[in-house]
Short mmCIF file of C-alpha atoms and ligand atoms in Angstrom, two decimals:
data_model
loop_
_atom_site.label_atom_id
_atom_site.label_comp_id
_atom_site.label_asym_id
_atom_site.label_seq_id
_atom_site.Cartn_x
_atom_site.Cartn_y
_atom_site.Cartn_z
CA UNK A 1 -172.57 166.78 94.92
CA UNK A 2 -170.62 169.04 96.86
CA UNK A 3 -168.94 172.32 96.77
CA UNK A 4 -166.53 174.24 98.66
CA UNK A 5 -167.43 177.94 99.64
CA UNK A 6 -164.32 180.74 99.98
CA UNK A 7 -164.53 183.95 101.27
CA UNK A 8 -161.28 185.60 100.79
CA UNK A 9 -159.18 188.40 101.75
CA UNK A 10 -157.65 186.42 104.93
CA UNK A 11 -153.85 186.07 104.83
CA UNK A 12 -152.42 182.43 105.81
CA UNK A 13 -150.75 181.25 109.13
CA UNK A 14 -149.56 177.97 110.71
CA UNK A 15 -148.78 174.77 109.69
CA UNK A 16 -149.35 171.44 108.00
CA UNK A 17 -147.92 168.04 106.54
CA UNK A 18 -148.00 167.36 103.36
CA UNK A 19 -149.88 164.66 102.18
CA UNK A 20 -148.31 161.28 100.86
CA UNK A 21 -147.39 161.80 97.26
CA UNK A 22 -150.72 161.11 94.84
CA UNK A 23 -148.11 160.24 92.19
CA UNK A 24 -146.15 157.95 93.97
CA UNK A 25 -148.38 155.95 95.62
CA UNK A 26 -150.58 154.74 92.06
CA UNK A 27 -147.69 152.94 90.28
CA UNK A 28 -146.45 152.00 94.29
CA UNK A 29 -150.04 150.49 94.32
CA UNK A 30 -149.69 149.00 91.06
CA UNK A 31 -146.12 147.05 92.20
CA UNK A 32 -147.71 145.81 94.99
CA UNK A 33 -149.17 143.23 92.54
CA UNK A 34 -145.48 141.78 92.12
CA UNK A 35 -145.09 140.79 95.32
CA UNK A 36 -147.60 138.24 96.00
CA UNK A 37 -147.45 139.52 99.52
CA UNK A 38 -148.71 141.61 102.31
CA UNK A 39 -147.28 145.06 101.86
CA UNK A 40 -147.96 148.22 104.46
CA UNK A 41 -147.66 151.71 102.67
CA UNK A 42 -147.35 154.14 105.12
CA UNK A 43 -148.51 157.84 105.13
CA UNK A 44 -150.90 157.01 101.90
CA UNK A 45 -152.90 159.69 101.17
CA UNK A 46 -156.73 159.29 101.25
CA UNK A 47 -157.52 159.87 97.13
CA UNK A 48 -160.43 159.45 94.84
CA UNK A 49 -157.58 157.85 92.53
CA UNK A 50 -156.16 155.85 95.32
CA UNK A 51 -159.73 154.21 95.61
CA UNK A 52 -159.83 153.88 92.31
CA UNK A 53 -156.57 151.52 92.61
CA UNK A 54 -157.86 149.91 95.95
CA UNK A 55 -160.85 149.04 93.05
CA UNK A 56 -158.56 147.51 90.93
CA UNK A 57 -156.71 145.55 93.46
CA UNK A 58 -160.02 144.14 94.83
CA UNK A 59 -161.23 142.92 91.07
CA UNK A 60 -158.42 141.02 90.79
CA UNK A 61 -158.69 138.95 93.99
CA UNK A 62 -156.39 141.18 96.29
CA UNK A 63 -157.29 142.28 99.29
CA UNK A 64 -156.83 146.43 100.88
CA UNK A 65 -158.04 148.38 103.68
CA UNK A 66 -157.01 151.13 105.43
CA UNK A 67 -155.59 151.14 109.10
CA UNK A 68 -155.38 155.08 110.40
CA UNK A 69 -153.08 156.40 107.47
CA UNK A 70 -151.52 153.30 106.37
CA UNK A 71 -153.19 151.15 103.54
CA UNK A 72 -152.21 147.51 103.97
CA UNK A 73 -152.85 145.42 100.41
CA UNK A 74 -152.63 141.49 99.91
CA UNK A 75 -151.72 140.86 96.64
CA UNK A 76 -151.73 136.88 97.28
CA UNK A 77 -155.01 136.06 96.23
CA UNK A 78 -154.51 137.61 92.95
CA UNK A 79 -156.62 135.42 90.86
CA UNK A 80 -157.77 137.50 87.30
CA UNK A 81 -155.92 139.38 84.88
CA UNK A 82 -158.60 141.94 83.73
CA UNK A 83 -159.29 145.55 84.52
CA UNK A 84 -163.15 146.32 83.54
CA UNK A 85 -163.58 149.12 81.62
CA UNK A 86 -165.54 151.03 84.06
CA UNK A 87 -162.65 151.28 86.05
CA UNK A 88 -160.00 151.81 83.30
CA UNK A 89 -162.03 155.35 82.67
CA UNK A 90 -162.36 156.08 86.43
CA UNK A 91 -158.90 156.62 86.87
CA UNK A 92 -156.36 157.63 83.69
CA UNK A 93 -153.07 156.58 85.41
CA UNK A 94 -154.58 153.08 85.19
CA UNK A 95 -152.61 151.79 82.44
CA UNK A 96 -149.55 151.22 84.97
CA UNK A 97 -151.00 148.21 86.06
CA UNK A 98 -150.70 146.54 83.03
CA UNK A 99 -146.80 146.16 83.18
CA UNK A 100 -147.62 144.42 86.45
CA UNK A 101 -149.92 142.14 85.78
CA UNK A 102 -147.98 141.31 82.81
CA UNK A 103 -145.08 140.44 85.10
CA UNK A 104 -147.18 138.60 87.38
CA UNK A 105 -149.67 136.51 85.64
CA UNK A 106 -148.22 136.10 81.87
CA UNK A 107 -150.87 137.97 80.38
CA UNK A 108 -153.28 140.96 80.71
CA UNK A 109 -156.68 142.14 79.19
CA UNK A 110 -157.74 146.11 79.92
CA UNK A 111 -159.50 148.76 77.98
CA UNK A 112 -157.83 151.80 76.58
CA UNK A 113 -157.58 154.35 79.36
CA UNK A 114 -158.69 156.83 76.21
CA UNK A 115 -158.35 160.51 76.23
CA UNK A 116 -158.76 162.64 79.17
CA UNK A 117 -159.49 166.42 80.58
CA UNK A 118 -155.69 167.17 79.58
CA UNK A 119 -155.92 166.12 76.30
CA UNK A 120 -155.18 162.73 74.23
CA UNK A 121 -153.17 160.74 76.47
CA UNK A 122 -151.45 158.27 74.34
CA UNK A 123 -149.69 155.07 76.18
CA UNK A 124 -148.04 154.39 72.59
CA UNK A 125 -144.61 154.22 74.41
CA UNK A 126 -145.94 151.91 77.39
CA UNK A 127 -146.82 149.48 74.66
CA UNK A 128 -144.29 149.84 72.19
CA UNK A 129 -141.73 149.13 75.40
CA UNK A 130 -143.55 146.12 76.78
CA UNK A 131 -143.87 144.90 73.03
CA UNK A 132 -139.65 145.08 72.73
CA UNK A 133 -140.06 142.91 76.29
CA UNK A 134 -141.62 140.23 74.54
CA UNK A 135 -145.43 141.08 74.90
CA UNK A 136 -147.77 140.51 72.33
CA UNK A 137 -150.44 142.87 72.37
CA UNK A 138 -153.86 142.32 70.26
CA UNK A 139 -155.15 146.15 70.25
CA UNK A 140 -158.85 146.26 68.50
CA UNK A 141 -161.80 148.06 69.01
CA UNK A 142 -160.39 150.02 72.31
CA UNK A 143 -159.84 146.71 73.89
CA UNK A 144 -155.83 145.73 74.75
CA UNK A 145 -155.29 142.10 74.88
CA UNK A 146 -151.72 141.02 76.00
CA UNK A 147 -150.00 138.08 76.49
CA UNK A 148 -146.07 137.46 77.67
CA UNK A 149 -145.22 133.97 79.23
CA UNK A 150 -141.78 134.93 78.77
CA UNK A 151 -140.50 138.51 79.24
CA UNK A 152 -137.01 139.05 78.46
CA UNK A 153 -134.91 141.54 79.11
CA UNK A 154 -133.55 144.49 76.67
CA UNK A 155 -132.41 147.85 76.06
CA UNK A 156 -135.00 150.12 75.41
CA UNK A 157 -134.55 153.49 74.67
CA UNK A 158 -138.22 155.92 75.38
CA UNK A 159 -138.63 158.88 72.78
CA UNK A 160 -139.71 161.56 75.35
CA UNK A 161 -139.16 160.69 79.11
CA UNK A 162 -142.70 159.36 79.43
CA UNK A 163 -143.10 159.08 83.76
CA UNK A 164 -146.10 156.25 83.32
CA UNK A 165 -143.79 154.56 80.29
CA UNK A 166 -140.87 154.41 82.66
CA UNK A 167 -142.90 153.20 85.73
CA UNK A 168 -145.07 150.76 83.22
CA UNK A 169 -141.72 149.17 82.19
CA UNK A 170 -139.83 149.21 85.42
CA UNK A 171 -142.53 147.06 86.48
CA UNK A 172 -142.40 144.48 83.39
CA UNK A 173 -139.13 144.41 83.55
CA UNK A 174 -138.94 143.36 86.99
CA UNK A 175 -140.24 139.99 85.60
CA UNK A 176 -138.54 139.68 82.84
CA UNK A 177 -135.38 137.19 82.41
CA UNK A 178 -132.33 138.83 82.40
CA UNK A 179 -131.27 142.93 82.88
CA UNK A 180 -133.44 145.77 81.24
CA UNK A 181 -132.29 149.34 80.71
CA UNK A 182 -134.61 152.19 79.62
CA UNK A 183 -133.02 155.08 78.23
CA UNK A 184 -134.15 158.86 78.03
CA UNK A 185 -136.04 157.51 81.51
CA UNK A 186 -138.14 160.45 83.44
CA UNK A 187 -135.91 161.33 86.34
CA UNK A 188 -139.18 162.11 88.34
CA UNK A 189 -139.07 162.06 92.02
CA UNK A 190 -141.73 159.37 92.49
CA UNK A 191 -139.84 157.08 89.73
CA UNK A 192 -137.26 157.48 92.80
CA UNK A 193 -140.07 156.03 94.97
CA UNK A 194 -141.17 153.19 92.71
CA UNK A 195 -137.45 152.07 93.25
CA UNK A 196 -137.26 152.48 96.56
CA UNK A 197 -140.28 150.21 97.14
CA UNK A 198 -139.53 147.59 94.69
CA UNK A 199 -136.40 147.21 96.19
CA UNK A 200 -137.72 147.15 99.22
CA UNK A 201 -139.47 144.03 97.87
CA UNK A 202 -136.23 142.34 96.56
CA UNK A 203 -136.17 143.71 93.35
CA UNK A 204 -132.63 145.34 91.68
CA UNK A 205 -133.68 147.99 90.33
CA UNK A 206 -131.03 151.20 90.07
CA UNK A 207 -130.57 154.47 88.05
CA UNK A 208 -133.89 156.00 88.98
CA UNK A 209 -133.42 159.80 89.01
CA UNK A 210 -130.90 159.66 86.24
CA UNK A 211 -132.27 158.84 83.01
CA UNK A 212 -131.40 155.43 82.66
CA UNK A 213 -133.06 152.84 84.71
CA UNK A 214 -131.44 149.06 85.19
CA UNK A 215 -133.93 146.45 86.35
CA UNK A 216 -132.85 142.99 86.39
CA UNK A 217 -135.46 141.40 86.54
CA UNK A 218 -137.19 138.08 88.52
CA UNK A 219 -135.50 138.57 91.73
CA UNK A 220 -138.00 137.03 94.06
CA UNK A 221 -139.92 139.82 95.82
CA UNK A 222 -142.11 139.73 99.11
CA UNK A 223 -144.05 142.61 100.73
CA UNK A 224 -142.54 145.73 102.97
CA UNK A 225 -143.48 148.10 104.94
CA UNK A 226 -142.76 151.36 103.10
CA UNK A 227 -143.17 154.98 103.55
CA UNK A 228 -144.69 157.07 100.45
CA UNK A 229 -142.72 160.25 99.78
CA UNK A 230 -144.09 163.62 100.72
CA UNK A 231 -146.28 164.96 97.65
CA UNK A 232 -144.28 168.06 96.32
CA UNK A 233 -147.21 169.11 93.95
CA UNK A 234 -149.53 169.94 97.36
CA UNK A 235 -146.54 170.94 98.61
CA UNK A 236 -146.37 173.87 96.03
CA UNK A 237 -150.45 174.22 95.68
CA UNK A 238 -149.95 175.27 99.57
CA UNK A 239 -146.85 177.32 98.67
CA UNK A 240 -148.61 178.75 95.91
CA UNK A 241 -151.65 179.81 98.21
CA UNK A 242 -149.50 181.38 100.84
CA UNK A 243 -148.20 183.63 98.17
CA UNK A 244 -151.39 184.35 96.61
CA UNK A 245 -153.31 184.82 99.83
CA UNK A 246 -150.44 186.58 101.85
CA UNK A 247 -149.00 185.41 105.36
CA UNK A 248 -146.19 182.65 106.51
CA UNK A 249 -147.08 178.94 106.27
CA UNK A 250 -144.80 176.22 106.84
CA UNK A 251 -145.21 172.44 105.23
CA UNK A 252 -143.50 170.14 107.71
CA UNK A 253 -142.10 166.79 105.49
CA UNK A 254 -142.23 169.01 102.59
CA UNK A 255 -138.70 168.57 100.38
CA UNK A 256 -136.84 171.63 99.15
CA UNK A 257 -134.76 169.50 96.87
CA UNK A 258 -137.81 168.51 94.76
CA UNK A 259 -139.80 171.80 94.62
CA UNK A 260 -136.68 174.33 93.53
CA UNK A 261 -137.96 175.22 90.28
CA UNK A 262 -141.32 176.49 92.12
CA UNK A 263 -139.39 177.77 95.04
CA UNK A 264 -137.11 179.62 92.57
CA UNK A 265 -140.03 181.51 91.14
CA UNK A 266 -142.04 182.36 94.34
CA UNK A 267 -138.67 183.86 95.24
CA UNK A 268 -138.40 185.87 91.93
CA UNK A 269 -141.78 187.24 93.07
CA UNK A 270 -140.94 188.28 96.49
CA UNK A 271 -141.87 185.69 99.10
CA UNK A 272 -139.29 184.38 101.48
CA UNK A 273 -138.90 180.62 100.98
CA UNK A 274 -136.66 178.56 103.64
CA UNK A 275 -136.11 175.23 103.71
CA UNK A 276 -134.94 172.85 106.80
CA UNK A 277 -134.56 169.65 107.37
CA UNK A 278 -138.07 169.29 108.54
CA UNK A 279 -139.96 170.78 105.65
CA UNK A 280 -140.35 174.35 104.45
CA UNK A 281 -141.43 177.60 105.25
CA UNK A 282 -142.89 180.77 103.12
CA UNK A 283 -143.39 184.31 104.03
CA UNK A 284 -145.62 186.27 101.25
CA UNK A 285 -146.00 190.14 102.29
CA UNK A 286 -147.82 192.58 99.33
CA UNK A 287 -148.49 192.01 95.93
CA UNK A 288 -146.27 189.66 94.56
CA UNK A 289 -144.29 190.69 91.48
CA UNK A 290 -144.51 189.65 87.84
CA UNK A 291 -141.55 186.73 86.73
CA UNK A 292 -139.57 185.65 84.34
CA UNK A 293 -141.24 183.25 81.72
CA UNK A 294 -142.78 179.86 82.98
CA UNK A 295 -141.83 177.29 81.26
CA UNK A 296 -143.25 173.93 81.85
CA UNK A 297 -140.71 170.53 81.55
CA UNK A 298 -140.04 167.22 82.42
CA UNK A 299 -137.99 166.90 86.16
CA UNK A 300 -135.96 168.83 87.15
CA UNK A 301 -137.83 171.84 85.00
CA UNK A 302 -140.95 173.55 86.01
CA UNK A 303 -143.43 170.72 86.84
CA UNK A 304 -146.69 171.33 84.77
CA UNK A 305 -148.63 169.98 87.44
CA UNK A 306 -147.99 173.43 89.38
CA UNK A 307 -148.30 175.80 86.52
CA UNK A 308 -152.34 176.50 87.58
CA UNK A 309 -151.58 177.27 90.91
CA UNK A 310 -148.62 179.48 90.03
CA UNK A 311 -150.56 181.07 87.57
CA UNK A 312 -153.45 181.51 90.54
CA UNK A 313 -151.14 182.74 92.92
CA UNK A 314 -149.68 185.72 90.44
CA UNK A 315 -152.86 186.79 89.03
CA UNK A 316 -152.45 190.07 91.34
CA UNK A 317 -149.20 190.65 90.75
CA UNK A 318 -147.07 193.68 89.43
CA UNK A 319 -146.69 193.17 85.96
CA UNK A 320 -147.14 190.38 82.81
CA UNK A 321 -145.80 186.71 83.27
CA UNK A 322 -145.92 184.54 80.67
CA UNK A 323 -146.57 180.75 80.79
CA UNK A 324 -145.06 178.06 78.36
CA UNK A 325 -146.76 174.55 78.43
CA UNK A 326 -145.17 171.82 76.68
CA UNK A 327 -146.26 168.62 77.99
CA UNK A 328 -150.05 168.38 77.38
CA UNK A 329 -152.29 170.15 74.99
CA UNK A 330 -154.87 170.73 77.05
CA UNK A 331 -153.54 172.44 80.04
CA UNK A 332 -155.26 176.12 80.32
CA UNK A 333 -158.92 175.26 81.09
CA UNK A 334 -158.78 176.42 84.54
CA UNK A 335 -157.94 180.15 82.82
CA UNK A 336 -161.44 180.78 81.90
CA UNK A 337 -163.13 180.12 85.17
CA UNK A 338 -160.04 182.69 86.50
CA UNK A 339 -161.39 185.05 84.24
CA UNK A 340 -164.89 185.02 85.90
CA UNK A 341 -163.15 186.12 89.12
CA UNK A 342 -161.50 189.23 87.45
CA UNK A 343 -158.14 187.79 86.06
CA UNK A 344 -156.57 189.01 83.13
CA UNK A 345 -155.09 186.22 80.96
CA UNK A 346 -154.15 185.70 77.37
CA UNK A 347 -154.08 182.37 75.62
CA UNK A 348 -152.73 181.69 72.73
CA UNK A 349 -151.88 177.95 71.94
CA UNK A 350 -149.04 176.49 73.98
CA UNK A 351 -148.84 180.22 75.83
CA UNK A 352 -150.72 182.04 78.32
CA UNK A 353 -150.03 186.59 79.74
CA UNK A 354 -151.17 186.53 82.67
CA UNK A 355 -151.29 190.59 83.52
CA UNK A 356 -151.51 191.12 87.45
CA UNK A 357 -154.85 192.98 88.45
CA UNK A 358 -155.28 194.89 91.31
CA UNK A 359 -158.79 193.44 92.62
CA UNK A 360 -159.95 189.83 91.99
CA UNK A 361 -163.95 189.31 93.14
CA UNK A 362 -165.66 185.50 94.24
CA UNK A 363 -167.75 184.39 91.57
CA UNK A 364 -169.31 180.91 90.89
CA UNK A 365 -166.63 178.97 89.19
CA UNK A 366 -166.71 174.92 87.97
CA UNK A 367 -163.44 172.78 88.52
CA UNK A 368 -162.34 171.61 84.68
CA UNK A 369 -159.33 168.95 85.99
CA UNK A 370 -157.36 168.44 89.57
CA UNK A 371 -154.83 171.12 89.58
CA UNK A 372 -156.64 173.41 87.55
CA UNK A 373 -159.62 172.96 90.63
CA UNK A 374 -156.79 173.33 93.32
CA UNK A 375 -155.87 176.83 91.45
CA UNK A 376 -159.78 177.72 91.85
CA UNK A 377 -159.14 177.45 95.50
CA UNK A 378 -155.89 179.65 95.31
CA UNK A 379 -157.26 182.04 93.51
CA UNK A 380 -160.48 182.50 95.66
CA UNK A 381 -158.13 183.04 98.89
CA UNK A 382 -157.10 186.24 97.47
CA UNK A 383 -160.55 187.52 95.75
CA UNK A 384 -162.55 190.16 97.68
CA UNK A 385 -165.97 188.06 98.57
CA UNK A 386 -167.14 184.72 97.96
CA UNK A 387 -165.98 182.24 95.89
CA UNK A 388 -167.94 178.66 95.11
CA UNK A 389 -166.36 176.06 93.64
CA UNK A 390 -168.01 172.69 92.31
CA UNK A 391 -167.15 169.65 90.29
CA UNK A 392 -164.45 169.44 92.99
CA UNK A 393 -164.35 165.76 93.06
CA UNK A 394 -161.56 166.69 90.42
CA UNK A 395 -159.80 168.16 93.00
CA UNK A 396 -160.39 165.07 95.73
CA UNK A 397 -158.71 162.97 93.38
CA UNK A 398 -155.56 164.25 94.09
CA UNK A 399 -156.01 166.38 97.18
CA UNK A 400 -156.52 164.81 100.75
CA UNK A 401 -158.97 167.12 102.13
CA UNK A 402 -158.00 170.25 100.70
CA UNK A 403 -160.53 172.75 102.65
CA UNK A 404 -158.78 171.09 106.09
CA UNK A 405 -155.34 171.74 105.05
CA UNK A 406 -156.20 175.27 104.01
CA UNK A 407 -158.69 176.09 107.22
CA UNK A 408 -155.96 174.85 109.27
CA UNK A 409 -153.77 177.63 107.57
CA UNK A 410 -156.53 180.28 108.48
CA UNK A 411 -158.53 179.96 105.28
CA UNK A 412 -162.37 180.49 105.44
CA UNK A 413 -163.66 177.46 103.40
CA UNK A 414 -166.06 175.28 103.79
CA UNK A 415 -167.54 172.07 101.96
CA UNK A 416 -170.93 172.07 101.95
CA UNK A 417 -173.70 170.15 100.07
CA UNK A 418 -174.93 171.36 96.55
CA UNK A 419 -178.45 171.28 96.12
CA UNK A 420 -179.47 170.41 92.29
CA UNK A 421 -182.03 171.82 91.14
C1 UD1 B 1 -147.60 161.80 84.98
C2 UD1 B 1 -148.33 162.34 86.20
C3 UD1 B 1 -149.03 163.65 85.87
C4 UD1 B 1 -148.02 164.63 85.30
C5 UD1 B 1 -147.26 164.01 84.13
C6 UD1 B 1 -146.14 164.91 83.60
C7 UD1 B 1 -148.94 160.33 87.38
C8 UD1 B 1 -150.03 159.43 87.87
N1 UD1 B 1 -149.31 161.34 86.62
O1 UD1 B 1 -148.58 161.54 83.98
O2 UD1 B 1 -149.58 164.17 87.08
O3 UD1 B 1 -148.71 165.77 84.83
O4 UD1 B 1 -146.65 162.77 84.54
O5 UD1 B 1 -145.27 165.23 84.63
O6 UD1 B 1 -147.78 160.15 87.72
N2 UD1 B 1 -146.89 160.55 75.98
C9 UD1 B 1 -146.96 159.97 74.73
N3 UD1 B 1 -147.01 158.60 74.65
C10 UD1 B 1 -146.97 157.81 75.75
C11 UD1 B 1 -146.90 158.42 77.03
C12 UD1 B 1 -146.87 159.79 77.11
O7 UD1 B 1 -147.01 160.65 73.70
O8 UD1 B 1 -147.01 156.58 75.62
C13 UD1 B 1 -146.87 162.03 76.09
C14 UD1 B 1 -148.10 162.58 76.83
O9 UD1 B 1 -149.17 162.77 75.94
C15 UD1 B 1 -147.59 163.87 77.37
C16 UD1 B 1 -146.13 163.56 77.67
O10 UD1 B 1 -145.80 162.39 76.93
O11 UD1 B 1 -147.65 164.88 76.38
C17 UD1 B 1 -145.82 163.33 79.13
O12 UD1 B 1 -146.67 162.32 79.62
P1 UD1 B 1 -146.24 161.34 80.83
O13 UD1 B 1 -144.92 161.76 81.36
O14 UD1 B 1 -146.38 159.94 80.33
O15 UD1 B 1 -147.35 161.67 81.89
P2 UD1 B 1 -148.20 160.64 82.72
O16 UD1 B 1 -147.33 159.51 83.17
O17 UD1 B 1 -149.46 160.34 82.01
#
């Protein structure tokens, strides 16, 4: 097991690339099974979850490795239809390749990806959609058991903009006879990306970003060579450490466009954000001030996959800011490992006061899920003293190397081995 140490009190400066997009590349990864071909995905980040999917790939006959930063798969050999349960709990996203193997092979047998650190994590919508396709899904004792020869085409219309629904049936319906629209789609960035590469592939696929999606569907698809989009969540845990530790930092690749509801607020708290064409730049001087309240939402509203490293970065701030989650129930664990470190926060159901203090300290502190780990880390770059950090494989599932990234900006951290006793 390993842990990372901080000492903090060192402002940030220089620069770094941000990582290929953790979100992007799983249902990319998942797609890759409706090719049949060789596919190169360039600028893949190096993930715990993105091994997790290489896992997949390989139990069901297909072939991935890595060469430098691209990960080349095989999907021809494709010869099973099963995900083991083992790996269904290893990685919760995993229910996006059912839509694809559905597509490819006619049928489809997984466990339940279950519950996770966020919450309950229903896929009610995945399977209600890919019933209206035509599926038939046997769903007993945790076990899913589908079966589709023929997919066909319809208008389906999603009850909340669901980003793994819409990416679970974008995939289906690329194999289904005739044209599929989902309505009320998420307008994510990375749904964007799933496009992109399927159409890459062949596939017709338009309307991602808006929130209805058009597939029409078996338009024969081969592999690509395709780039994965710049990951705009480590774009704004980076952001958000620059303005918690102090200093000027600059993320080349890094998309204004996609990060303007963070970039908004670290404004509204007094750091200088630019934006080029080549990525973007922060300048945090002083304590930060307090903001108006955080509310999380689907794209284009405050992503709740940055509200823990917000909330990190303002915990010394001038002032009260209040947080709003509304996508999962379970989203404030990180607060009372903050706490140990001298953070003053309130939570009260969906809503969390988070009252600037004027020291934080390093204390021993446990990672509870990935972004509420990477919030750890941004915390501990402002605390007076040493911070450690374990159960960070949370954070290495979505984080390429996080203590490089942030040494390279100036940080003191370290991984180093945790003895048990
Ligand atoms: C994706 C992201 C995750 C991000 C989340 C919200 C990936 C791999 N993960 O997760 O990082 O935090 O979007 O931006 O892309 N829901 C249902 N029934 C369903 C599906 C979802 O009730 O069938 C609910 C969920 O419980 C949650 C909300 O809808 O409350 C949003 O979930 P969803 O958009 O599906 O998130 P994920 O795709 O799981």
């Amino acid at each position: 097991m390993s842990q990372l140490l901080v000492r903090g009190g060192r402002s940030l400066l220089g620069e770094v690339a941000v990582q290929g997009a953790k979100n992007s590349v799983l249902p990319i990864l998942a797609a890759t099974l409706l090719t049949g071909g060789q596919v190169e995905l360039r600028g893949c980040p190096r993930l715990r979850d993105v091994d997790a999917s290489i896992r997949i790939l390989k139990t069901l006959g297909c072939d991935a490795r890595w060469e430098g930063d691209s990960l080349l798969a095989d999907t021809s050999g494709l010869n099973c239809c099963a995900v083991s349960d083992i790996l269904m709990r290893e990685m919760r996203s995993s229910a996006i390749f059912l839509g694809a193997i559905l597509a490819r092979c006619g049928e489809a047998e997984m466990s339940y990806p279950g519950g996770c650190e966020l919450g309950p994590r229903p896929i009610d919508l995945h399977l209600a959609g890919l019933r209206d396709l035509g599926a038939e899904i046997q769903d007993s004792g945790g076990m899913l058991r589908c079966k589709a020869p023929r997919l066909r085409g319809r208008d389906l219309v999603l009850s909340l903009p669901s980003v793994g629904a819409t990416e679970n049936l974008m995939l289906a319906a690329c194999g289904a006879e005739g044209v599929t629209t989902i309505a009320n789609a998420a307008r994510e960035p990375e749904i964007v990306d799933l496009q992109g590469f399927l159409n890459a592939c062949g596939a017709a696929v338009s309307g991602a970003g808006t929130s209805t999606v058009t597939v029409e569907g078996r338009h024969p698809l081969h592999g690509c060579t395709y780039e994965i989009m710049p990951d705009r969540i480590a774009a704004a845990t980076y952001l958000c450490a620059a303005a918690s530790a102090g200093g000027e930092i600059y993320l080349r690749k890094a998309r204004e466009d996609q990060l303007s509801t963070v970039t908004a607020v670290l404004r509204e708290a007094g750091c200088a954000v630019r934006a080029d064409r080549g990525g973007v730049g922060c300048v945090c001087r002083g304590r930060l001030k307090s903001v108006r309240p955080v509310r999380t939402a689907p794209y284009p509203g405050f992503p709740t996959d940055a509200q823990a490293v917000l909330m990190a970065a303002l915990l010394r701030s001038r002032g009260a800011t209040v947080f709003e989650e509304t996508i999962f129930e379970n989203r404030y664990r990180h607060v009372d490992e903050l706490v140990r470190m001298g953070a003053d926060i309130r939570v009260a159901g969906r809503v969390a006061v988070v009252t600037g203090a004027e020291t934080l300290h390093g204390a021993p502190v446990r990672c509870t899920d990935l972004r509420g780990g990477a919030a750890l880390c941004v915390a501990a770059l402002a605390a007076e003293g040493e911070t450690s950090i374990t159960e960070i494989s949370h954070i290495d599932r979505g984080y390429e190397c996080i203590e490089r990234e942030l040494r390279t900006l100036g940080a003191d951290i370290v991984r180093t081995e945790l003895r048990e006793l």
